[in-house]
mmCIF file of C-alpha atoms and ligand atoms in Angstrom:
data_model
loop_
_atom_site.group_PDB
_atom_site.id
_atom_site.type_symbol
_atom_site.label_atom_id
_atom_site.label_comp_id
_atom_site.label_asym_id
_atom_site.label_seq_id
_atom_site.Cartn_x
_atom_site.Cartn_y
_atom_site.Cartn_z
ATOM 1 C CA UNK A 31 -7.120 11.126 -45.697
ATOM 2 C CA UNK A 32 -8.128 8.204 -48.050
ATOM 3 C CA UNK A 33 -11.766 7.796 -47.262
ATOM 4 C CA UNK A 34 -12.493 4.106 -47.027
ATOM 5 C CA UNK A 35 -15.611 2.122 -45.896
ATOM 6 C CA UNK A 36 -14.620 -0.362 -43.818
ATOM 7 C CA UNK A 37 -17.602 -2.447 -43.087
ATOM 8 C CA UNK A 38 -18.040 -3.819 -39.802
ATOM 9 C CA UNK A 39 -18.230 -7.903 -39.568
ATOM 10 C CA UNK A 40 -20.156 -8.444 -36.141
ATOM 11 C CA UNK A 41 -18.921 -12.151 -35.813
ATOM 12 C CA UNK A 42 -14.949 -13.595 -35.034
ATOM 13 C CA UNK A 43 -13.908 -13.713 -38.341
ATOM 14 C CA UNK A 44 -10.766 -12.537 -39.890
ATOM 15 C CA UNK A 45 -10.249 -10.549 -43.457
ATOM 16 C CA UNK A 46 -9.269 -12.834 -45.885
ATOM 17 C CA UNK A 47 -6.560 -10.527 -46.773
ATOM 18 C CA UNK A 48 -5.031 -11.184 -43.411
ATOM 19 C CA UNK A 49 -5.250 -7.287 -42.123
ATOM 20 C CA UNK A 50 -7.057 -7.714 -38.828
ATOM 21 C CA UNK A 51 -10.488 -5.789 -38.391
ATOM 22 C CA UNK A 52 -9.831 -4.129 -35.167
ATOM 23 C CA UNK A 53 -6.782 -2.925 -34.485
ATOM 24 C CA UNK A 54 -6.552 -1.405 -30.814
ATOM 25 C CA UNK A 55 -2.939 0.715 -29.911
ATOM 26 C CA UNK A 56 -1.183 1.685 -26.443
ATOM 27 C CA UNK A 57 0.284 4.920 -27.383
ATOM 28 C CA UNK A 58 3.259 4.825 -24.868
ATOM 29 C CA UNK A 59 6.689 6.938 -24.823
ATOM 30 C CA UNK A 60 5.485 10.560 -25.618
ATOM 31 C CA UNK A 61 7.494 11.454 -22.240
ATOM 32 C CA UNK A 62 10.622 9.643 -22.957
ATOM 33 C CA UNK A 63 10.591 11.019 -27.004
ATOM 34 C CA UNK A 64 10.422 14.410 -24.938
ATOM 35 C CA UNK A 65 13.724 13.550 -22.548
ATOM 36 C CA UNK A 66 15.466 12.326 -25.184
ATOM 37 C CA UNK A 67 15.174 15.880 -26.652
ATOM 38 C CA UNK A 68 15.290 17.811 -23.678
ATOM 39 C CA UNK A 69 11.775 18.597 -24.179
ATOM 40 C CA UNK A 70 8.905 19.061 -22.352
ATOM 41 C CA UNK A 71 6.846 16.044 -21.748
ATOM 42 C CA UNK A 72 4.060 17.859 -22.932
ATOM 43 C CA UNK A 73 5.976 18.293 -26.167
ATOM 44 C CA UNK A 74 5.938 14.584 -26.665
ATOM 45 C CA UNK A 75 2.494 14.394 -25.955
ATOM 46 C CA UNK A 76 1.748 17.045 -29.095
ATOM 47 C CA UNK A 77 4.495 15.152 -30.901
ATOM 48 C CA UNK A 78 2.271 11.654 -30.244
ATOM 49 C CA UNK A 79 -1.231 13.691 -31.538
ATOM 50 C CA UNK A 80 1.143 13.765 -35.267
ATOM 51 C CA UNK A 81 1.631 9.899 -34.949
ATOM 52 C CA UNK A 82 -1.536 9.487 -34.026
ATOM 53 C CA UNK A 83 -3.141 11.239 -37.665
ATOM 54 C CA UNK A 84 -0.926 9.252 -39.700
ATOM 55 C CA UNK A 85 -2.487 5.810 -37.546
ATOM 56 C CA UNK A 86 -5.477 6.797 -38.753
ATOM 57 C CA UNK A 87 -4.613 7.492 -41.763
ATOM 58 C CA UNK A 88 -2.694 4.244 -42.284
ATOM 59 C CA UNK A 89 -5.284 2.359 -40.909
ATOM 60 C CA UNK A 90 -8.330 3.472 -43.520
ATOM 61 C CA UNK A 91 -5.778 3.423 -46.202
ATOM 62 C CA UNK A 92 -5.623 -0.495 -44.949
ATOM 63 C CA UNK A 93 -8.883 -1.647 -44.915
ATOM 64 C CA UNK A 94 -8.744 -1.396 -41.078
ATOM 65 C CA UNK A 95 -12.406 -1.294 -39.821
ATOM 66 C CA UNK A 96 -11.639 -0.500 -36.244
ATOM 67 C CA UNK A 97 -9.261 1.353 -34.146
ATOM 68 C CA UNK A 98 -8.551 1.850 -30.705
ATOM 69 C CA UNK A 99 -6.562 4.023 -29.219
ATOM 70 C CA UNK A 100 -5.641 4.558 -25.282
ATOM 71 C CA UNK A 101 -5.212 7.716 -25.389
ATOM 72 C CA UNK A 102 -5.494 8.735 -20.918
ATOM 73 C CA UNK A 103 -6.435 6.147 -18.471
ATOM 74 C CA UNK A 104 -7.945 5.828 -15.403
ATOM 75 C CA UNK A 105 -4.863 5.920 -13.224
ATOM 76 C CA UNK A 106 -3.134 8.517 -15.530
ATOM 77 C CA UNK A 107 -5.352 11.105 -13.163
ATOM 78 C CA UNK A 108 -2.192 10.253 -10.870
ATOM 79 C CA UNK A 109 -0.394 12.331 -13.375
ATOM 80 C CA UNK A 110 1.525 15.526 -12.124
ATOM 81 C CA UNK A 111 -1.929 18.104 -12.581
ATOM 82 C CA UNK A 112 0.066 20.060 -15.043
ATOM 83 C CA UNK A 113 0.505 17.357 -17.582
ATOM 84 C CA UNK A 114 -3.013 16.277 -16.909
ATOM 85 C CA UNK A 115 -4.078 19.833 -17.509
ATOM 86 C CA UNK A 116 -2.153 19.723 -20.801
ATOM 87 C CA UNK A 117 -3.428 16.554 -21.735
ATOM 88 C CA UNK A 118 -6.732 17.751 -21.871
ATOM 89 C CA UNK A 119 -5.982 20.776 -23.610
ATOM 90 C CA UNK A 120 -4.616 18.661 -26.134
ATOM 91 C CA UNK A 121 -7.483 16.472 -26.602
ATOM 92 C CA UNK A 122 -9.371 19.411 -27.112
ATOM 93 C CA UNK A 123 -7.743 21.393 -29.663
ATOM 94 C CA UNK A 124 -6.927 17.726 -31.485
ATOM 95 C CA UNK A 125 -10.521 17.161 -31.816
ATOM 96 C CA UNK A 126 -11.695 20.755 -32.676
ATOM 97 C CA UNK A 127 -8.830 20.830 -35.582
ATOM 98 C CA UNK A 128 -9.750 16.922 -36.906
ATOM 99 C CA UNK A 129 -12.499 16.868 -36.757
ATOM 100 C CA UNK A 130 -13.937 18.133 -40.033
ATOM 101 C CA UNK A 131 -11.385 16.562 -41.566
ATOM 102 C CA UNK A 132 -12.767 13.001 -40.291
ATOM 103 C CA UNK A 133 -16.313 13.475 -41.057
ATOM 104 C CA UNK A 134 -15.227 14.681 -44.558
ATOM 105 C CA UNK A 135 -13.587 11.092 -44.637
ATOM 106 C CA UNK A 136 -16.622 9.403 -43.236
ATOM 107 C CA UNK A 137 -14.851 8.404 -40.286
ATOM 108 C CA UNK A 138 -17.175 7.856 -37.199
ATOM 109 C CA UNK A 139 -15.338 9.148 -33.435
ATOM 110 C CA UNK A 140 -16.752 8.051 -30.456
ATOM 111 C CA UNK A 141 -15.419 7.867 -26.949
ATOM 112 C CA UNK A 142 -14.747 5.635 -24.171
ATOM 113 C CA UNK A 143 -14.562 5.881 -20.796
ATOM 114 C CA UNK A 144 -15.717 7.888 -17.706
ATOM 115 C CA UNK A 145 -17.175 11.057 -19.353
ATOM 116 C CA UNK A 146 -18.261 12.642 -15.879
ATOM 117 C CA UNK A 147 -14.783 12.999 -15.160
ATOM 118 C CA UNK A 148 -13.928 15.273 -18.070
ATOM 119 C CA UNK A 149 -14.201 19.021 -18.487
ATOM 120 C CA UNK A 150 -17.695 20.931 -19.509
ATOM 121 C CA UNK A 151 -15.671 21.930 -22.548
ATOM 122 C CA UNK A 152 -14.183 19.221 -23.656
ATOM 123 C CA UNK A 153 -17.484 16.888 -22.821
ATOM 124 C CA UNK A 154 -19.560 19.276 -25.188
ATOM 125 C CA UNK A 155 -16.861 19.195 -28.365
ATOM 126 C CA UNK A 156 -16.716 14.719 -27.233
ATOM 127 C CA UNK A 157 -20.802 14.886 -27.609
ATOM 128 C CA UNK A 158 -20.740 17.154 -30.607
ATOM 129 C CA UNK A 159 -18.253 14.875 -32.366
ATOM 130 C CA UNK A 160 -19.549 11.465 -31.915
ATOM 131 C CA UNK A 161 -22.904 13.136 -32.876
ATOM 132 C CA UNK A 162 -21.572 14.923 -36.126
ATOM 133 C CA UNK A 163 -20.138 11.585 -37.174
ATOM 134 C CA UNK A 164 -22.548 9.047 -36.199
ATOM 135 C CA UNK A 165 -24.013 8.183 -39.618
ATOM 136 C CA UNK A 166 -20.503 8.174 -40.700
ATOM 137 C CA UNK A 167 -19.691 4.168 -42.160
ATOM 138 C CA UNK A 168 -16.330 4.515 -42.972
ATOM 139 C CA UNK A 169 -13.415 3.933 -39.818
ATOM 140 C CA UNK A 170 -14.893 3.811 -36.414
ATOM 141 C CA UNK A 171 -12.224 5.329 -34.049
ATOM 142 C CA UNK A 172 -12.944 4.802 -31.033
ATOM 143 C CA UNK A 173 -10.453 6.791 -28.602
ATOM 144 C CA UNK A 174 -10.648 5.787 -24.795
ATOM 145 C CA UNK A 175 -10.089 9.172 -22.297
ATOM 146 C CA UNK A 176 -10.648 8.397 -18.857
ATOM 147 C CA UNK A 177 -10.592 4.650 -19.620
ATOM 148 C CA UNK A 178 -9.732 1.603 -17.888
ATOM 149 C CA UNK A 179 -10.511 -1.715 -18.390
ATOM 150 C CA UNK A 180 -11.929 -2.650 -14.760
ATOM 151 C CA UNK A 181 -13.710 0.691 -14.738
ATOM 152 C CA UNK A 182 -15.422 -0.590 -17.959
ATOM 153 C CA UNK A 183 -16.478 -4.571 -16.164
ATOM 154 C CA UNK A 184 -17.849 -2.849 -12.827
ATOM 155 C CA UNK A 185 -19.853 -0.372 -14.877
ATOM 156 C CA UNK A 186 -21.241 -3.315 -17.200
ATOM 157 C CA UNK A 187 -21.939 -5.630 -13.677
ATOM 158 C CA UNK A 188 -23.608 -2.319 -12.188
ATOM 159 C CA UNK A 189 -26.115 -1.605 -15.566
ATOM 160 C CA UNK A 190 -26.591 -5.316 -15.157
ATOM 161 C CA UNK A 191 -27.587 -5.845 -11.762
ATOM 162 C CA UNK A 192 -29.870 -2.838 -11.823
ATOM 163 C CA UNK A 193 -31.386 -4.448 -14.939
ATOM 164 C CA UNK A 194 -31.993 -7.406 -12.880
ATOM 165 C CA UNK A 195 -33.117 -5.469 -9.810
ATOM 166 C CA UNK A 196 -35.891 -3.634 -12.223
ATOM 167 C CA UNK A 197 -36.670 -7.286 -13.113
ATOM 168 C CA UNK A 198 -35.952 -6.370 -16.686
ATOM 169 C CA UNK A 199 -33.738 -9.631 -16.917
ATOM 170 C CA UNK A 200 -33.068 -12.499 -14.716
ATOM 171 C CA UNK A 201 -29.298 -13.413 -13.511
ATOM 172 C CA UNK A 202 -29.817 -16.537 -15.901
ATOM 173 C CA UNK A 203 -29.941 -14.042 -18.965
ATOM 174 C CA UNK A 204 -26.445 -12.913 -17.757
ATOM 175 C CA UNK A 205 -24.238 -14.543 -20.504
ATOM 176 C CA UNK A 206 -21.052 -13.628 -22.358
ATOM 177 C CA UNK A 207 -22.962 -11.631 -25.320
ATOM 178 C CA UNK A 208 -24.779 -9.412 -22.708
ATOM 179 C CA UNK A 209 -21.946 -8.332 -20.913
ATOM 180 C CA UNK A 210 -19.810 -7.806 -23.657
ATOM 181 C CA UNK A 211 -23.032 -5.526 -25.052
ATOM 182 C CA UNK A 212 -22.913 -3.886 -21.323
ATOM 183 C CA UNK A 213 -19.588 -2.592 -21.890
ATOM 184 C CA UNK A 214 -17.809 0.181 -23.078
ATOM 185 C CA UNK A 215 -17.629 -0.807 -26.763
ATOM 186 C CA UNK A 216 -21.089 -2.696 -27.272
ATOM 187 C CA UNK A 217 -21.976 -3.635 -30.801
ATOM 188 C CA UNK A 218 -18.074 -3.687 -32.003
ATOM 189 C CA UNK A 219 -15.898 -6.930 -32.510
ATOM 190 C CA UNK A 220 -12.971 -7.787 -30.029
ATOM 191 C CA UNK A 221 -9.866 -6.227 -31.508
ATOM 192 C CA UNK A 222 -7.810 -8.715 -33.716
ATOM 193 C CA UNK A 223 -4.749 -7.370 -32.671
ATOM 194 C CA UNK A 224 -3.218 -5.022 -30.082
ATOM 195 C CA UNK A 225 0.038 -2.729 -30.099
ATOM 196 C CA UNK A 226 2.151 -1.098 -28.209
ATOM 197 C CA UNK A 227 4.770 1.363 -28.215
ATOM 198 C CA UNK A 228 7.380 1.998 -26.341
ATOM 199 C CA UNK A 229 9.227 -0.948 -24.801
ATOM 200 C CA UNK A 230 6.540 -2.278 -22.442
ATOM 201 C CA UNK A 231 4.983 -5.493 -22.495
ATOM 202 C CA UNK A 232 1.874 -5.289 -20.822
ATOM 203 C CA UNK A 233 -2.037 -4.413 -21.174
ATOM 204 C CA UNK A 234 -2.081 -1.342 -18.660
ATOM 205 C CA UNK A 235 -5.929 -1.711 -17.704
ATOM 206 C CA UNK A 236 -6.999 -1.435 -21.428
ATOM 207 C CA UNK A 237 -9.857 -3.473 -22.863
ATOM 208 C CA UNK A 238 -9.501 -6.298 -20.283
ATOM 209 C CA UNK A 239 -12.277 -7.752 -21.518
ATOM 210 C CA UNK A 240 -11.983 -7.548 -25.038
ATOM 211 C CA UNK A 241 -8.278 -8.846 -25.099
ATOM 212 C CA UNK A 242 -9.030 -12.487 -24.502
ATOM 213 C CA UNK A 243 -7.715 -13.568 -27.837
ATOM 214 C CA UNK A 244 -5.792 -10.459 -29.106
ATOM 215 C CA UNK A 245 -3.214 -10.605 -30.673
ATOM 216 C CA UNK A 246 -0.462 -8.163 -29.101
ATOM 217 C CA UNK A 247 2.531 -7.130 -31.276
ATOM 218 C CA UNK A 248 4.498 -5.160 -28.989
ATOM 219 C CA UNK A 249 7.510 -2.794 -30.021
ATOM 220 C CA UNK A 250 10.086 -0.575 -28.524
ATOM 221 C CA UNK A 251 9.829 2.384 -31.264
ATOM 222 C CA UNK A 252 8.624 5.480 -28.578
ATOM 223 C CA UNK A 253 4.149 6.537 -29.674
ATOM 224 C CA UNK A 254 5.489 9.823 -31.216
ATOM 225 C CA UNK A 255 8.298 8.303 -34.057
ATOM 226 C CA UNK A 256 5.175 5.480 -34.708
ATOM 227 C CA UNK A 257 4.080 5.406 -38.385
ATOM 228 C CA UNK A 258 3.059 3.458 -41.399
ATOM 229 C CA UNK A 259 6.406 1.376 -41.137
ATOM 230 C CA UNK A 260 5.834 0.184 -38.271
ATOM 231 C CA UNK A 261 2.104 -0.271 -38.681
ATOM 232 C CA UNK A 262 2.573 -2.444 -41.350
ATOM 233 C CA UNK A 263 5.126 -4.592 -39.614
ATOM 234 C CA UNK A 264 2.695 -5.459 -36.840
ATOM 235 C CA UNK A 265 -0.241 -6.420 -39.708
ATOM 236 C CA UNK A 266 2.586 -8.502 -41.308
ATOM 237 C CA UNK A 267 3.191 -10.146 -37.554
ATOM 238 C CA UNK A 268 -0.553 -10.448 -37.411
ATOM 239 C CA UNK A 269 -1.214 -12.116 -40.939
ATOM 240 C CA UNK A 270 1.531 -14.590 -39.707
ATOM 241 C CA UNK A 271 -0.804 -16.003 -36.729
ATOM 242 C CA UNK A 272 -2.619 -18.850 -36.185
ATOM 243 C CA UNK A 273 -5.711 -17.737 -34.121
ATOM 244 C CA UNK A 274 -7.099 -20.922 -32.673
ATOM 245 C CA UNK A 275 -9.959 -19.822 -30.109
ATOM 246 C CA UNK A 276 -9.281 -23.208 -28.251
ATOM 247 C CA UNK A 277 -9.240 -25.628 -31.152
ATOM 248 C CA UNK A 278 -5.936 -27.790 -32.220
ATOM 249 C CA UNK A 279 -4.271 -25.981 -34.574
ATOM 250 C CA UNK A 280 -4.976 -29.277 -36.990
ATOM 251 C CA UNK A 281 -8.738 -28.302 -36.535
ATOM 252 C CA UNK A 282 -8.521 -24.907 -37.227
ATOM 253 C CA UNK A 283 -5.599 -25.912 -40.275
ATOM 254 C CA UNK A 284 -8.832 -28.257 -41.729
ATOM 255 C CA UNK A 285 -11.089 -25.496 -41.826
HETATM 256 C C1 FPP B 159 1.663 7.658 -22.873
HETATM 257 O O1 FPP B 159 3.405 8.115 -23.087
HETATM 258 C C2 FPP B 159 0.893 8.933 -23.583
HETATM 259 C C3 FPP B 159 -0.184 9.278 -22.871
HETATM 260 C C4 FPP B 159 -0.594 9.361 -21.617
HETATM 261 C C5 FPP B 159 -0.623 10.112 -23.622
HETATM 262 C C6 FPP B 159 -0.966 9.850 -24.916
HETATM 263 C C7 FPP B 159 -1.709 10.964 -25.845
HETATM 264 C C8 FPP B 159 -1.779 11.717 -27.110
HETATM 265 C C9 FPP B 159 -1.030 10.224 -27.906
HETATM 266 C C10 FPP B 159 -1.909 12.672 -27.520
HETATM 267 C C11 FPP B 159 -2.938 12.724 -28.133
HETATM 268 C C12 FPP B 159 -4.135 11.686 -28.671
HETATM 269 C C13 FPP B 159 -4.916 12.466 -28.704
HETATM 270 C C14 FPP B 159 -6.585 11.253 -29.127
HETATM 271 C C15 FPP B 159 -5.523 13.281 -29.698
HETATM 272 P P1 FPP B 159 4.293 8.338 -21.670
HETATM 273 O O2 FPP B 159 3.663 9.964 -21.448
HETATM 274 O O3 FPP B 159 3.195 7.298 -20.793
HETATM 275 O O4 FPP B 159 5.128 8.274 -22.149
HETATM 276 P P2 FPP B 159 6.519 7.802 -21.168
HETATM 277 O O5 FPP B 159 5.757 6.296 -20.449
HETATM 278 O O6 FPP B 159 8.029 7.926 -21.763
HETATM 279 O O7 FPP B 159 7.107 8.272 -20.133
#
């Protein structure tokens, strides 16, 4: 993996070379990939880990500053117990196996989601991986586990309500910036580009607040088959978009 120092700009600005600063990914299609091969679903998830590795490497190589991967949603707890158990084991094993190399490559790892729902063993590894990589200055890799966009918004509302109740802030102090700062991706720019594999064209309770102005790129390719070629297609799509944030096209063109 390449060691790249991908500086994060805090404002809504695009990188001059058309590379999105923050890419978010809904990794869908592991189950179908396995089914097509008459394999059990967990074989698809295992193969999905290789696609994660390829994607992290390629994102760093292309100069993406932040990569956020949707690994397990708030709703995925509803899956059969066996599949959930195997997924948790897979996350644990992937962490054990990959953290050294991620650290060597200056990647900063962060987890977002309802941590208290995770088992102690996984949680301990997550805490250790975050602490170990916290000073790294390269790619910021956020893994969303037990994450839901609605959960995130409710947690932020609770935190702010608590601050009001404790007289730390007043209701009038709550604006979009303060709200965003109470969300799980606090301090990071919103995703410029959302990629979803597996053919579905929906957000599935991912980063509901943060995707307000993201460009959306969907592809039929199943997640285990996703690689650098598809990532580059998504970036090429992104590079052609005109981002207006409510302005007219003429206003943006003249800027
Ligand atoms: C969606 O495919 C995928 C998941 C719910 C799990 C994603 C997990 C990985 C890619 C494994 C490794 C991740 C990390 C971060 C190490 P699906 O099961 O919904 O597929 P289907 O729609 O074809 O059934």
